[in-house]
Rosetta silent file (secondary structure, phi, psi, omega in degrees, C-alpha in Angstrom):
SEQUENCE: XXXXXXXXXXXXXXXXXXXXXXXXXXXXXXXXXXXXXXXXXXXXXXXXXXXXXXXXXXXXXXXXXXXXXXXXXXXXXXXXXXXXXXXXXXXXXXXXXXXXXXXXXXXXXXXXXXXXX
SCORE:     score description
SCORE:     0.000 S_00000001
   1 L     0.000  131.159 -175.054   12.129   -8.007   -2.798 S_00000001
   2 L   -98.641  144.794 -162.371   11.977   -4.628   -1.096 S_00000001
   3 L   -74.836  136.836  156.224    9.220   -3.834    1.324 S_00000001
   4 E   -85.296  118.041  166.760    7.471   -0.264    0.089 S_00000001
   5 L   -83.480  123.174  170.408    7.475    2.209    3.131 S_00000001
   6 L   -73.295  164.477  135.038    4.661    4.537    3.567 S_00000001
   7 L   -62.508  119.078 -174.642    4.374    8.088    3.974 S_00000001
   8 L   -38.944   79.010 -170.032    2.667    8.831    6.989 S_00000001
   9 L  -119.890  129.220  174.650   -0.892    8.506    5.540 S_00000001
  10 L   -77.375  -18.845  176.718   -3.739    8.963    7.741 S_00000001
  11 L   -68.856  -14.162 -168.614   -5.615    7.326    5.145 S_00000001
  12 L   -77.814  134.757  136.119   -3.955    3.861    4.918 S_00000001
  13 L   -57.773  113.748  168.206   -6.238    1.152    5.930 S_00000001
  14 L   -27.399  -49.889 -165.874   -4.600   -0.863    8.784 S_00000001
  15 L   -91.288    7.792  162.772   -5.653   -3.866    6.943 S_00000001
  16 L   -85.555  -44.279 -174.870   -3.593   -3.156    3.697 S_00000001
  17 E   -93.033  144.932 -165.787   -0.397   -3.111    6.156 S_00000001
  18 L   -79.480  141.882 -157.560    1.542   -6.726    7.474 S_00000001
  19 L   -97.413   35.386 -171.108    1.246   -6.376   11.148 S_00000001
  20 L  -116.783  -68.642 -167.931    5.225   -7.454   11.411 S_00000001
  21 L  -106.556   17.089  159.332    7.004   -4.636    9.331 S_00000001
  22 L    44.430   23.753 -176.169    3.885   -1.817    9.274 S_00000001
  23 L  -114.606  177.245 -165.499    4.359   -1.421    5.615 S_00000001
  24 E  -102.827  139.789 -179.035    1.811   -1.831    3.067 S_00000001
  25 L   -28.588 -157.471 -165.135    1.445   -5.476    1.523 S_00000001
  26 L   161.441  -83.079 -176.026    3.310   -6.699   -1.403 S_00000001
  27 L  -119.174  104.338 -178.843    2.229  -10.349   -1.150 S_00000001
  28 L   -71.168  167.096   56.604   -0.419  -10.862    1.364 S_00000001
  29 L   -68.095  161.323  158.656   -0.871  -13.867    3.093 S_00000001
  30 E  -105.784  163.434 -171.124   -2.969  -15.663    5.553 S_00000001
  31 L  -132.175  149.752 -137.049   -2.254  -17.996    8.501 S_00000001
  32 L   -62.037   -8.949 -164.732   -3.775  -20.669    9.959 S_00000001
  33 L  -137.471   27.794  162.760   -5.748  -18.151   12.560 S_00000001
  34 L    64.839   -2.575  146.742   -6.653  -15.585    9.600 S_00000001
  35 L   -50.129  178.015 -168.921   -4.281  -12.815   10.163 S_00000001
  36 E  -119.032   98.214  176.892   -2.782  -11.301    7.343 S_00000001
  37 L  -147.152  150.261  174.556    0.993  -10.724    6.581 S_00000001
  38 L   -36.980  113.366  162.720    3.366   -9.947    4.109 S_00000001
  39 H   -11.893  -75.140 -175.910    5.056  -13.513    2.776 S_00000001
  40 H   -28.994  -72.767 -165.426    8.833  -11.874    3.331 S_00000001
  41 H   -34.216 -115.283  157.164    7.613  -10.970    6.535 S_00000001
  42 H   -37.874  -11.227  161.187    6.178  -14.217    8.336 S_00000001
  43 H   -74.698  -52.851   94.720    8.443  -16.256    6.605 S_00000001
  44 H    73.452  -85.826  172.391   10.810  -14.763    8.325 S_00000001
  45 L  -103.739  -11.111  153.371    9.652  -14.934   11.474 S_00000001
  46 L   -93.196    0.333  174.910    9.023  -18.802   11.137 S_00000001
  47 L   -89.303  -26.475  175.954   12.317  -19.580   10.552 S_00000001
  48 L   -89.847  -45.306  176.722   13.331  -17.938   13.827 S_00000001
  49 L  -121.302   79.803 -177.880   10.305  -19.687   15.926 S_00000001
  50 L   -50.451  124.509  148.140    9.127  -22.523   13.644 S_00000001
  51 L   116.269  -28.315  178.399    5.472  -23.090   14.489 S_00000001
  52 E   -81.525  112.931  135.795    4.668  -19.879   16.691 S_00000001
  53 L   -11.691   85.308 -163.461    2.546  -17.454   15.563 S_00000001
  54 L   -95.970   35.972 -156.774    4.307  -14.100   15.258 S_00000001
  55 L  -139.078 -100.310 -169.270    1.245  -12.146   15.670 S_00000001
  56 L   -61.837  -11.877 -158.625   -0.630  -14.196   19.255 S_00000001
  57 L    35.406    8.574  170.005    3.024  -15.807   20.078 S_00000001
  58 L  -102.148 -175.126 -135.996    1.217  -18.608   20.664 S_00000001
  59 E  -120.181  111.609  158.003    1.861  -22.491   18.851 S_00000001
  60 L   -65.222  149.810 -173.923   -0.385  -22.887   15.579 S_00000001
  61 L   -36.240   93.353 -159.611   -2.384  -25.871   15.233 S_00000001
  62 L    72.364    0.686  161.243   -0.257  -29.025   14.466 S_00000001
  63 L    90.245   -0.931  173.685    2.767  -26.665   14.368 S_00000001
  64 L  -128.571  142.448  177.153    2.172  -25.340   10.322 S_00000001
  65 L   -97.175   17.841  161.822    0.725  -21.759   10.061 S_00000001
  66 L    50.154  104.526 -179.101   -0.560  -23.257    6.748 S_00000001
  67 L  -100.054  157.222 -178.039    0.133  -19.848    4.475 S_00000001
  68 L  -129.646 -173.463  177.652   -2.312  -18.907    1.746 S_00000001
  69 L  -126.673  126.299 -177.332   -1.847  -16.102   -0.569 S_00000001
  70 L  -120.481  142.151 -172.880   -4.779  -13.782    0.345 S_00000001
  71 H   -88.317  -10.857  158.851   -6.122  -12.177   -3.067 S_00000001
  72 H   -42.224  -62.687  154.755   -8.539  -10.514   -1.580 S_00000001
  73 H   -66.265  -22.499  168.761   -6.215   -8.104    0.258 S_00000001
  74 H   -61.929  -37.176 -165.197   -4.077   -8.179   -2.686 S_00000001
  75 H   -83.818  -80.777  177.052   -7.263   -6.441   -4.657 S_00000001
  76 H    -5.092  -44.211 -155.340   -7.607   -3.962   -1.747 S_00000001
  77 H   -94.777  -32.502  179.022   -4.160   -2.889   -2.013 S_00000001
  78 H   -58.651  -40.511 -138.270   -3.888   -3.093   -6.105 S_00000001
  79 H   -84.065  -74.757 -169.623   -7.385   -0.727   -5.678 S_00000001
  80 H   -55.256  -18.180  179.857   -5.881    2.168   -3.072 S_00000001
  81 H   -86.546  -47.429  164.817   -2.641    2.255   -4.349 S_00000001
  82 H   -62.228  -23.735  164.122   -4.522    3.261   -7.705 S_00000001
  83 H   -70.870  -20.502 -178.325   -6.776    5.649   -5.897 S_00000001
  84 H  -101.801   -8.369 -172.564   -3.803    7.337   -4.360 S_00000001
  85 H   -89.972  -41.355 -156.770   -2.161    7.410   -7.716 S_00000001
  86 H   -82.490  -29.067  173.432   -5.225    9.400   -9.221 S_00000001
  87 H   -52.183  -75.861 -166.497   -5.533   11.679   -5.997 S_00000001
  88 H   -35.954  -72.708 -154.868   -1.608   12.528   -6.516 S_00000001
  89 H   -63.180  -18.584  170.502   -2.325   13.325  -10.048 S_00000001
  90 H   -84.587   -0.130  176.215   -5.409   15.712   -9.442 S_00000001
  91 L   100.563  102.360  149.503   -3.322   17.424   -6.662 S_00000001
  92 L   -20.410  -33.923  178.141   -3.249   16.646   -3.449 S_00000001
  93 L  -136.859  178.348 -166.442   -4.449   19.749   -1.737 S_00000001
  94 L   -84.169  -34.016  169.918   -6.879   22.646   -3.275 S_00000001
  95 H   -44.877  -92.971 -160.869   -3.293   24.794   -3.673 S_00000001
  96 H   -35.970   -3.093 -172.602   -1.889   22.485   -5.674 S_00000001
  97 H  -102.739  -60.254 -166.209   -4.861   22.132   -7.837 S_00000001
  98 H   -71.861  -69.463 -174.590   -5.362   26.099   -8.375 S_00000001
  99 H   -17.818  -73.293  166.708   -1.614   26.132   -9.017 S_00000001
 100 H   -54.368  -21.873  162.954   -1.460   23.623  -11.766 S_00000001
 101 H   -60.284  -58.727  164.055   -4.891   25.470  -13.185 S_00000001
 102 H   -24.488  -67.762 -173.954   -3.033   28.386  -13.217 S_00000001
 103 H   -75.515  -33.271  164.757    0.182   27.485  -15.201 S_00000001
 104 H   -34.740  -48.844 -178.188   -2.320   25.774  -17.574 S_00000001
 105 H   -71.861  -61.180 -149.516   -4.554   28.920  -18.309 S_00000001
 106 H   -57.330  -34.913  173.219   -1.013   30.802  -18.542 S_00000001
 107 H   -58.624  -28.359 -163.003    0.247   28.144  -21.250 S_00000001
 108 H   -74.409  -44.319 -136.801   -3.318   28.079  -23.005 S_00000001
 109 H   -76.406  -49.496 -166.822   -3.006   32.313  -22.850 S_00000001
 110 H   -81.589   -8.815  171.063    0.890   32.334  -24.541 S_00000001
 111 H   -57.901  -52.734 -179.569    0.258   29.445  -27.132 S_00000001
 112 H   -53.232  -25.552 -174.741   -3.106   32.078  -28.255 S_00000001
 113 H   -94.640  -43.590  147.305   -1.150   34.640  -28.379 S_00000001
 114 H   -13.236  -64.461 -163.438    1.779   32.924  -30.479 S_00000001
 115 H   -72.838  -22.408  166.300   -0.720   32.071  -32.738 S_00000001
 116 H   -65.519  -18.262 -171.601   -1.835   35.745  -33.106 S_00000001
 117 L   -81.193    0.000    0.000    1.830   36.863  -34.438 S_00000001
């Protein structure tokens, strides 16, 4: 499974990205001390220090960082990644919006006039 890499977006919530790989979520989980990280990620990183925390370096409780899936962040990320979808499609900037108006009117203007010949 490949990690998705942002684009430098100022806009990204912190708490949409696993604090191991800085990339926006896939499969959240949580750990035993309520951080958040990608599955891939923290899995990972317990196979190279079984029981340690790769977020505090310190030794989780009884030695399991007990992983959860958290849907919660999972909704978060399902929501802005659709909000960023709809932004894209209305145009990112006010150019790009007057642009695409533009070749629009000019499509509506040569279909009308086609239809006058």
């Amino acid at each position: 499974m490949a990690l998705q890499t942002l684009p430098k977006d100022k806009d990204l919530p912190r708490a949409l990205t696993c604090p191991i790989t800085l990339c926006i979520m896939r499969e959240p989980v949580m750990d035993a001390n309520g951080i958040t990280f990608e599955r891939e990620a923290i899995e990972a990183a317990l196979r190279e220090k079984p029981g340690i925390s790769p977020f505090t370096n310190a030794r989780y409780p009884d030695g399991d960082a007990r992983l959860t899936p958290n849907r919660i962040v999972l909704d978060l990320i399902s929501e802005f990644q659709l909000e960023k979808g709809k932004q894209r499609e209305q145009g990112a900037t006010p150019g790009e919006k007057a642009k695409r108006e533009r070749t629009q009117a000019q499509a509506r203007t040569s279909l009308a006039h086609a239809r006058l010949k």
